[in-house]
Amino acid sequence: METLTQYWEFVTQKKPDGTLLYDVLGAFWVNIQLTLWAGAVAMVLGTIILAMRISPIVSLRAVATFFTNIFRDIPLTVVMLIMWLVIWTQLGVSFGGKMSTDFYILAIIGLGLYHASFIAEALRSGVNTVPLGQAEAARAIGLTFMQSARMIVLPQAFRGAIAPIGNTIIALIKNTTVASVMGVATETSAVMSGMIETGANFVLLIFLTFAIGYVLIVIPVGMFFTWASRILAVKR
Amino acid sequence: MSTEIQDASDTVVELIDVQKHFGELHVLKDINLSVARGEVVVVIGPSGSGKSTLCRTINRLEPIDSGQILVGGQALPAEGKQLAMLRAEVGMVFQSFNLFAHKTILDNVTLGPIKVRKTPTEQARAEAFELLDRVGIRNQADKLPAQLSGGQQQRAAIARALAMHPKLMLFDEPTSALDPEMINEVLDVMTDLAQSGMTMLVVTHEMGFARRVANRLIFMSDGEILERATPNEFFTNPQTDRAKDFLAKILQH
């Protein structure tokens, strides 16, 4: 009990300017924001990659397959290091303003690229749930490839891919902690490392704090995707 | 009696020396066939004879190796917008219905007119209701395909094809996936359609329908057209051994 009280004091200690030294809740909020942004990038990019992958044009298919294999096969940490050391340091890509803003945006792009390959694969499994006859019927009434993809195949593929998309999003939530590699210092794993450095005697409680935090975020997300995949399944 | 000689301008679809292989298998051999406006041509033959493939080549769901296919006197274009426009002129009814599973019956019927023909939504809906009325499922308009019986789904699929005002309707074994008690409701719709003057190419195993409705009958076996005759000629006096054999097998019961 005493340990818990001491831990509480440790966690809630303030800086001279009155703000929290270790902003745990704020750190989780950073990861949630990274998830939302990177998730949006991954969904849009993943859908484009998927559309290229199922297109009748051979070169588009090749590019999409190449992209998927590259980003699915490189470890996320390496992707993030490339964003930092190559894109930012070497190529000097900047979005103006502060360095922390650059890091934040590059982290989102890195996370988005990496997870887009998984979203594309999840969607491809969704496409496989759509019988070939659906696309044939769409073509038979005179819809172009893009129209039949947009109106017939992809809507059904999305609905058939909700469970695997959910798995990818859950992985993304946790993978946002790798943003610390890209220099995002305010997110959970960076804050956790900082806390362990000064509060080594609380190490178990610090781990527990972040572990429980992620469990509390992920459980409802998982329940939502399970529910949605059931409700939205296309009846055949 | 020969119906092969027609005024060229009245030919809706024409296949000239069409060849197609699936790998080693020669599925269409020297196919020459034309269908005149208002004509109902029924294609029969044993399974694997290439009759479904023939049907699917006409709107290029299956590409061909060589030869020519003319629809309304115009050669089938390769993939792209032009092919899509041409497909819009050719209605297709599939064995497995292939209604868009995530859309209501009404949306299935209006999608083509709205997106391809750019018909105003209100007009497309009004026409769709008329067509659904014609095939007897107006009261199912707001349901999803999975909520309908097979016979109702196939009638909806016919309405969807008709909504495009096609020059020609292709039927690829439209009753083969149906329970026996639902076959007639679909054949009735097709009979009405034939009587209304629609040009039709029908691949089927329904010999009664072929006998009653067809102007002309094509018998295919092993990728070849072996006989062209009126239904009466064919059923009473088949010329080839393959046709005699086929008829003996199906008319036994």
XYZ file of C-alpha atoms in Angstrom:
489
model
C 0.000 0.000 0.000
C 2.814 2.301 0.941
C 4.599 1.492 -2.288
C 1.478 2.452 -4.226
C 1.262 5.793 -2.436
C 4.912 6.476 -3.204
C 4.371 5.458 -6.817
C 1.402 7.787 -7.062
C 3.550 10.671 -5.813
C 6.248 9.701 -8.313
C 3.810 9.628 -11.205
C 2.094 12.889 -10.308
C 5.232 14.941 -9.564
C 5.234 18.304 -11.293
C 7.817 20.379 -13.064
C 8.649 23.860 -11.699
C 6.197 25.372 -14.210
C 3.358 23.311 -12.691
C 2.861 20.830 -15.505
C 3.252 17.091 -14.998
C 6.774 15.721 -15.261
C 5.480 12.439 -16.639
C 2.298 13.100 -18.579
C 1.095 9.487 -18.834
C -2.423 10.250 -20.044
C -1.090 12.821 -22.486
C 1.364 10.203 -23.753
C -1.461 7.772 -24.452
C -3.308 10.550 -26.248
C -0.249 11.057 -28.481
C -0.323 7.363 -29.400
C -4.053 7.488 -30.072
C -3.531 10.477 -32.366
C -0.676 8.694 -34.135
C -3.011 5.718 -34.585
C -5.771 7.872 -36.070
C -3.488 9.701 -38.497
C -1.392 6.701 -39.499
C -4.562 4.582 -39.694
C -6.105 7.086 -42.115
C -2.938 7.108 -44.242
C -2.801 3.287 -44.176
C -6.471 2.902 -45.136
C -6.267 5.302 -48.078
C -2.930 4.004 -49.307
C -3.888 0.371 -48.664
C -7.062 0.809 -50.712
C -5.114 2.344 -53.599
C -2.540 -0.471 -53.443
C -5.340 -3.037 -53.417
C -7.074 -1.413 -56.390
C -3.767 -1.511 -58.269
C -3.242 -5.102 -57.229
C -6.565 -6.274 -58.732
C -6.401 -4.002 -61.796
C -6.108 -5.441 -65.305
C -2.912 -3.435 -65.932
C 0.190 -5.568 -65.393
C 2.589 -2.743 -64.460
C 0.211 -1.414 -61.765
C -0.112 -4.887 -60.331
C 3.680 -5.248 -60.265
C 4.169 -1.922 -58.459
C 1.511 -2.806 -55.873
C 2.971 -6.255 -55.246
C 6.444 -4.740 -54.892
C 5.209 -2.113 -52.417
C 3.365 -4.678 -50.324
C 6.303 -7.047 -50.148
C 8.810 -4.313 -49.321
C 6.876 -2.714 -46.464
C 5.513 -5.958 -45.095
C 8.943 -7.541 -44.980
C 11.031 -4.714 -43.491
C 10.807 -4.446 -39.677
C 8.907 -1.363 -38.556
C 11.898 -0.159 -36.543
C 13.990 -0.171 -39.715
C 11.266 1.728 -41.616
C 11.276 4.354 -38.869
C 15.072 4.569 -38.844
C 14.985 5.107 -42.608
C 12.440 7.881 -42.153
C 14.711 9.541 -39.615
C 18.256 8.869 -40.895
C 17.593 8.871 -44.633
C 14.489 10.949 -45.263
C 15.029 13.576 -42.574
C 18.791 13.631 -41.923
C 20.185 12.811 -45.378
C 17.497 14.097 -47.731
C 16.519 16.920 -45.429
C 12.800 16.496 -45.964
C 11.103 19.008 -43.703
C 7.609 20.324 -43.213
C 8.771 23.698 -41.968
C 8.490 24.838 -38.400
C 9.738 22.812 -35.493
C 11.843 19.664 -35.549
C 9.288 17.888 -33.360
C 6.632 18.557 -35.999
C 8.858 16.997 -38.672
C 9.408 13.952 -36.473
C 5.707 13.626 -35.767
C 4.709 13.819 -39.444
C 7.488 11.479 -40.587
C 6.459 9.002 -37.885
C 2.907 9.089 -39.231
C 4.146 8.557 -42.788
C 6.391 5.659 -41.726
C 3.617 4.007 -39.715
C 1.156 4.666 -42.557
C 3.386 3.131 -45.244
C 4.157 0.079 -43.145
C 0.554 -0.626 -42.184
C -0.783 0.177 -45.664
C 0.830 -3.058 -46.838
C -1.067 -4.990 -44.160
C -4.327 -3.164 -44.899
C -3.884 -3.986 -48.606
C -3.406 -7.642 -47.727
C -6.411 -7.610 -45.394
C -8.495 -6.072 -48.187
C -7.206 -8.655 -50.633
C -8.532 -11.346 -48.343
C -11.802 -9.384 -48.401
C -11.789 -9.320 -52.196
C -11.469 -13.089 -52.135
C -14.785 -13.254 -50.255
C -16.507 -11.541 -53.215
C -17.564 -14.117 -55.819
C -16.153 -13.574 -59.315
C -19.729 -13.377 -60.626
C -20.200 -10.005 -58.876
C -17.489 -8.386 -60.989
C -18.726 -10.169 -64.121
C -22.246 -8.898 -63.568
C -20.894 -5.386 -63.013
C -18.937 -5.538 -66.255
C -21.900 -7.050 -68.073
C -24.094 -3.991 -67.383
C -21.372 -1.740 -68.782
C -19.570 -0.498 -65.670
C -15.901 0.278 -66.278
C -13.186 -1.392 -64.216
C -12.978 1.585 -61.856
C -16.746 1.790 -61.450
C -17.153 -1.895 -60.733
C -14.243 -1.792 -58.277
C -15.642 1.268 -56.496
C -19.328 0.361 -56.467
C -19.435 -3.421 -56.409
C -16.204 -5.174 -55.476
C -14.550 -2.861 -52.920
C -17.652 -2.172 -50.788
C -18.175 -5.901 -50.409
C -14.437 -6.499 -49.933
C -14.326 -3.924 -47.096
C -17.244 -5.590 -45.393
C -15.582 -8.980 -45.769
C -12.266 -7.651 -44.486
C -13.357 -5.908 -41.285
C -11.974 -8.585 -38.961
C -8.475 -8.639 -40.531
C -8.515 -4.813 -40.811
C -9.316 -4.755 -37.089
C -6.293 -6.933 -36.382
C -4.103 -4.543 -38.365
C -5.471 -1.509 -36.505
C -4.841 -3.187 -33.149
C -1.281 -3.944 -34.233
C -0.985 -0.308 -35.330
C -2.117 0.996 -31.917
C 0.714 -0.888 -30.266
C 3.208 -0.225 -33.058
C 2.798 3.544 -32.610
C 5.214 3.130 -29.679
C 7.968 2.644 -32.279
C 7.459 6.345 -33.106
C 10.004 6.979 -30.310
C 12.627 5.671 -32.759
C 11.559 8.513 -35.061
C 12.116 10.943 -32.215
C 8.546 11.426 -31.018
C 9.482 11.972 -27.368
C 5.998 12.537 -25.977
C 4.526 9.125 -26.757
C 4.138 6.282 -24.260
C 7.297 4.239 -24.759
C 9.468 7.350 -24.622
C 7.714 8.563 -21.458
C 7.977 5.066 -19.984
C 11.736 4.941 -20.628
C 12.114 8.319 -18.950
C 10.171 7.143 -15.904
C 12.255 3.971 -15.570
C 15.456 5.984 -15.649
C 14.522 8.035 -12.592
C 12.180 5.615 -10.843
C 14.027 2.308 -11.125
C 12.512 1.021 -7.869
C 9.024 1.315 -9.385
C 9.929 -0.543 -12.577
C 7.245 -3.225 -12.220
C 4.508 -0.702 -11.508
C 5.628 1.450 -14.426
C 5.395 -1.505 -16.783
C 1.993 -2.420 -15.346
C 0.703 1.135 -15.827
C 1.455 1.112 -19.537
C 0.445 -2.504 -20.062
C -2.955 -1.916 -18.451
C -3.335 1.327 -20.396
C -2.913 -0.493 -23.710
C -5.189 -3.348 -22.683
C -7.896 -0.808 -21.813
C -7.547 0.809 -25.251
C -7.310 -2.375 -27.270
C -10.168 -4.371 -25.694
C -12.971 -2.013 -26.815
C -11.362 -1.633 -30.246
C -11.279 -5.414 -30.643
C -14.901 -5.700 -29.496
C -15.934 -3.012 -31.945
C -14.347 -4.770 -34.923
C -15.820 -8.132 -33.941
C -19.267 -6.554 -33.672
C -18.876 -4.622 -36.924
C -17.662 -7.634 -38.889
C -20.790 -9.524 -37.811
C -23.256 -6.694 -38.478
C -21.764 -5.668 -41.815
C -21.103 -9.130 -43.269
C -22.659 -9.361 -46.736
C -25.422 -11.976 -46.725
C -25.198 -14.327 -49.671
C -35.844 -24.372 -94.162
C -32.921 -22.068 -93.720
C -32.933 -18.931 -91.627
C -29.245 -18.289 -92.192
C -29.747 -15.735 -94.960
C -30.640 -12.387 -93.492
C -30.351 -8.791 -94.362
C -26.973 -7.757 -92.943
C -28.369 -4.611 -91.331
C -30.753 -6.742 -89.357
C -28.021 -8.834 -87.785
C -27.621 -8.094 -84.093
C -24.645 -10.314 -83.427
C -22.311 -12.160 -85.720
C -19.472 -14.560 -84.926
C -16.982 -15.275 -87.708
C -14.457 -18.129 -87.496
C -14.162 -17.811 -83.738
C -11.525 -19.963 -82.057
C -10.761 -20.283 -78.364
C -8.538 -22.506 -76.257
C -8.387 -23.063 -72.515
C -4.760 -24.163 -72.397
C -4.606 -27.339 -74.467
C -8.344 -27.631 -74.691
C -9.901 -26.326 -77.905
C -13.218 -25.063 -76.511
C -14.549 -23.172 -79.532
C -13.786 -24.472 -83.028
C -14.574 -22.415 -86.141
C -17.717 -20.912 -84.704
C -19.830 -19.074 -87.269
C -23.146 -17.822 -86.074
C -25.406 -14.854 -86.551
C -28.490 -13.791 -84.711
C -31.043 -11.566 -86.411
C -33.144 -8.896 -84.740
C -36.075 -10.423 -82.887
C -34.733 -13.912 -83.239
C -34.557 -16.395 -80.370
C -31.642 -18.775 -80.774
C -31.326 -21.608 -78.292
C -27.985 -23.355 -77.832
C -28.067 -26.880 -76.487
C -25.503 -29.595 -76.055
C -23.820 -31.796 -73.485
C -21.839 -30.326 -70.570
C -18.421 -29.118 -71.615
C -19.483 -28.605 -75.208
C -18.507 -24.928 -75.099
C -21.992 -23.450 -75.172
C -21.543 -21.314 -72.035
C -18.159 -20.142 -73.289
C -19.785 -19.197 -76.598
C -22.351 -17.128 -74.734
C -19.686 -15.410 -72.617
C -17.500 -14.483 -75.598
C -20.269 -12.332 -77.033
C -19.835 -9.628 -74.386
C -16.166 -10.509 -73.987
C -16.367 -11.928 -70.498
C -14.197 -14.520 -72.245
C -11.686 -13.199 -74.787
C -11.232 -15.197 -77.984
C -8.017 -16.381 -79.657
C -8.939 -15.522 -83.228
C -11.911 -14.707 -85.406
C -14.323 -11.829 -85.108
C -17.364 -10.973 -83.083
C -19.591 -8.165 -84.331
C -22.325 -6.680 -82.182
C -24.645 -4.382 -84.106
C -22.152 -4.560 -86.980
C -19.355 -3.248 -84.784
C -16.319 -5.336 -83.818
C -15.892 -5.996 -80.096
C -13.306 -3.528 -78.785
C -10.562 -4.610 -76.359
C -10.779 -3.641 -72.671
C -11.686 -0.080 -71.867
C -14.522 2.424 -72.051
C -15.649 1.358 -75.518
C -16.001 -2.248 -74.445
C -18.004 -1.114 -71.412
C -20.340 0.869 -73.686
C -20.816 -2.150 -75.902
C -21.481 -4.436 -72.954
C -24.200 -2.049 -71.865
C -26.002 -2.901 -75.120
C -25.908 -6.614 -74.372
C -27.930 -7.901 -71.435
C -26.566 -10.945 -69.640
C -28.307 -13.354 -67.294
C -26.072 -15.769 -65.388
C -26.624 -19.243 -64.043
C -25.876 -18.058 -60.508
C -27.913 -14.791 -60.799
C -24.980 -12.642 -59.622
C -27.176 -9.919 -58.173
C -25.077 -7.338 -56.328
C -25.259 -8.858 -52.848
C -24.885 -5.595 -50.910
C -27.557 -3.679 -52.810
C -31.340 -3.854 -52.711
C -33.237 -5.299 -55.653
C -34.239 -1.790 -56.717
C -30.637 -0.553 -56.561
C -29.509 -3.589 -58.545
C -31.896 -2.588 -61.316
C -31.218 1.156 -61.264
C -27.412 1.051 -60.937
C -26.668 0.501 -64.638
C -29.115 3.102 -65.962
C -27.923 5.732 -63.462
C -24.170 5.125 -63.661
C -23.762 3.988 -67.268
C -26.680 5.565 -69.114
C -26.792 8.676 -66.878
C -30.553 8.340 -66.575
C -31.983 10.709 -63.925
C -32.539 8.804 -60.666
C -36.308 9.369 -60.553
C -36.784 8.121 -64.107
C -34.530 5.111 -63.478
C -36.540 4.217 -60.381
C -39.840 4.514 -62.213
C -38.573 2.292 -65.017
C -37.165 -0.176 -62.506
C -40.527 -0.489 -60.783
C -42.157 -1.110 -64.154
C -39.650 -3.842 -64.956
C -39.971 -5.428 -61.526
C -43.713 -5.384 -62.052
C -43.244 -7.073 -65.398
C -41.230 -9.908 -63.843
C -43.644 -10.094 -60.904
C -41.464 -8.990 -57.978
C -42.339 -5.339 -57.528
C -43.110 -5.975 -53.851
C -39.530 -7.235 -53.290
C -37.890 -3.994 -54.439
C -36.469 -2.998 -51.049
C -35.107 -6.397 -50.090
C -31.555 -7.655 -50.417
C -30.897 -10.484 -52.888
C -30.233 -13.026 -50.104
C -33.795 -12.507 -48.849
C -35.328 -13.686 -52.146
C -35.861 -17.175 -53.513
C -33.705 -18.334 -56.394
C -36.514 -17.851 -58.892
C -37.157 -14.313 -57.649
C -33.451 -13.510 -57.767
C -33.197 -14.695 -61.358
C -36.234 -12.618 -62.341
C -34.612 -9.611 -60.668
C -31.450 -10.326 -62.664
C -33.510 -10.321 -65.866
C -35.035 -6.975 -64.861
C -31.539 -5.613 -64.169
C -30.402 -6.603 -67.656
C -33.552 -5.214 -69.303
C -33.128 -1.872 -67.543
C -30.224 -1.144 -69.896
C -32.545 -1.434 -72.938
C -30.268 -4.037 -74.514
C -30.213 -4.903 -78.204
C -29.643 -8.505 -77.295
C -30.131 -10.666 -74.232
C -27.750 -13.501 -73.423
C -28.947 -16.236 -71.078
C -26.258 -18.559 -69.738
C -28.146 -21.570 -68.317
C -30.530 -19.299 -66.411
C -32.477 -22.111 -64.749
C -29.713 -24.609 -64.036
C -29.168 -23.430 -60.459
C -32.865 -23.302 -59.581
C -35.033 -25.674 -57.592
C -37.463 -27.462 -59.930
C -40.534 -25.558 -58.713
C -38.908 -22.227 -59.563
C -37.822 -23.045 -63.089
C -41.164 -22.279 -64.682
C -41.543 -18.795 -63.200
C -38.246 -17.856 -64.853
C -39.051 -19.584 -68.147
C -42.425 -17.773 -68.205
C -40.663 -14.420 -67.962
C -38.289 -15.462 -70.742
C -41.162 -16.634 -72.927
C -42.946 -13.294 -72.491
C -39.724 -11.535 -73.359
C -39.288 -13.597 -76.526
C -42.858 -12.830 -77.534
C -42.270 -9.132 -77.023
C -39.679 -9.318 -79.823
C -36.454 -9.311 -77.822
C -33.426 -10.780 -79.581
C -32.207 -13.639 -77.412
C -29.410 -16.179 -77.307
C -30.254 -18.805 -74.713
C -27.991 -21.575 -73.470
C -30.218 -24.057 -71.694
C -31.037 -27.637 -70.876
C -34.778 -26.910 -70.892
C -35.896 -28.819 -73.983
C -39.548 -27.860 -73.550
C -38.597 -24.183 -73.633
C -36.338 -24.755 -76.646
C -39.144 -26.492 -78.497
C -41.753 -23.858 -77.716
C -39.815 -20.606 -77.938
C -36.764 -21.018 -80.163
C -36.803 -19.799 -83.767
C -33.621 -21.635 -84.317
C -31.705 -24.256 -82.457
C -27.950 -24.755 -82.326
C -26.519 -28.058 -81.190
C -22.930 -27.939 -79.924
C -20.591 -30.718 -78.966
C -16.853 -30.607 -78.194
C -16.602 -26.945 -79.133
C -18.222 -27.310 -82.539
C -21.615 -26.356 -83.888
C -22.867 -29.672 -85.233
C -26.439 -28.814 -86.131
C -28.492 -25.751 -86.957
C -32.177 -26.404 -87.349
C -35.642 -25.383 -86.317
C -36.629 -27.016 -83.015
C -39.076 -29.252 -84.821
C -36.494 -30.466 -87.324
C -33.959 -31.043 -84.610
C -36.125 -32.962 -82.206
C -37.825 -35.112 -84.843
C -34.973 -35.622 -87.246
C -31.482 -34.979 -85.853
C -28.766 -35.349 -88.481
C -25.636 -36.281 -86.529
C -24.951 -39.268 -84.335
C -23.846 -36.954 -81.485
C -27.207 -35.206 -81.546
C -29.125 -38.488 -81.732
C -27.100 -39.787 -78.811
C -27.703 -36.579 -76.819
C -31.447 -36.626 -77.471
C -31.683 -40.312 -76.623
C -30.101 -39.602 -73.257
C -32.217 -36.611 -72.289
C -35.558 -37.726 -73.695
C -35.512 -41.147 -72.066
C -37.416 -40.064 -68.989
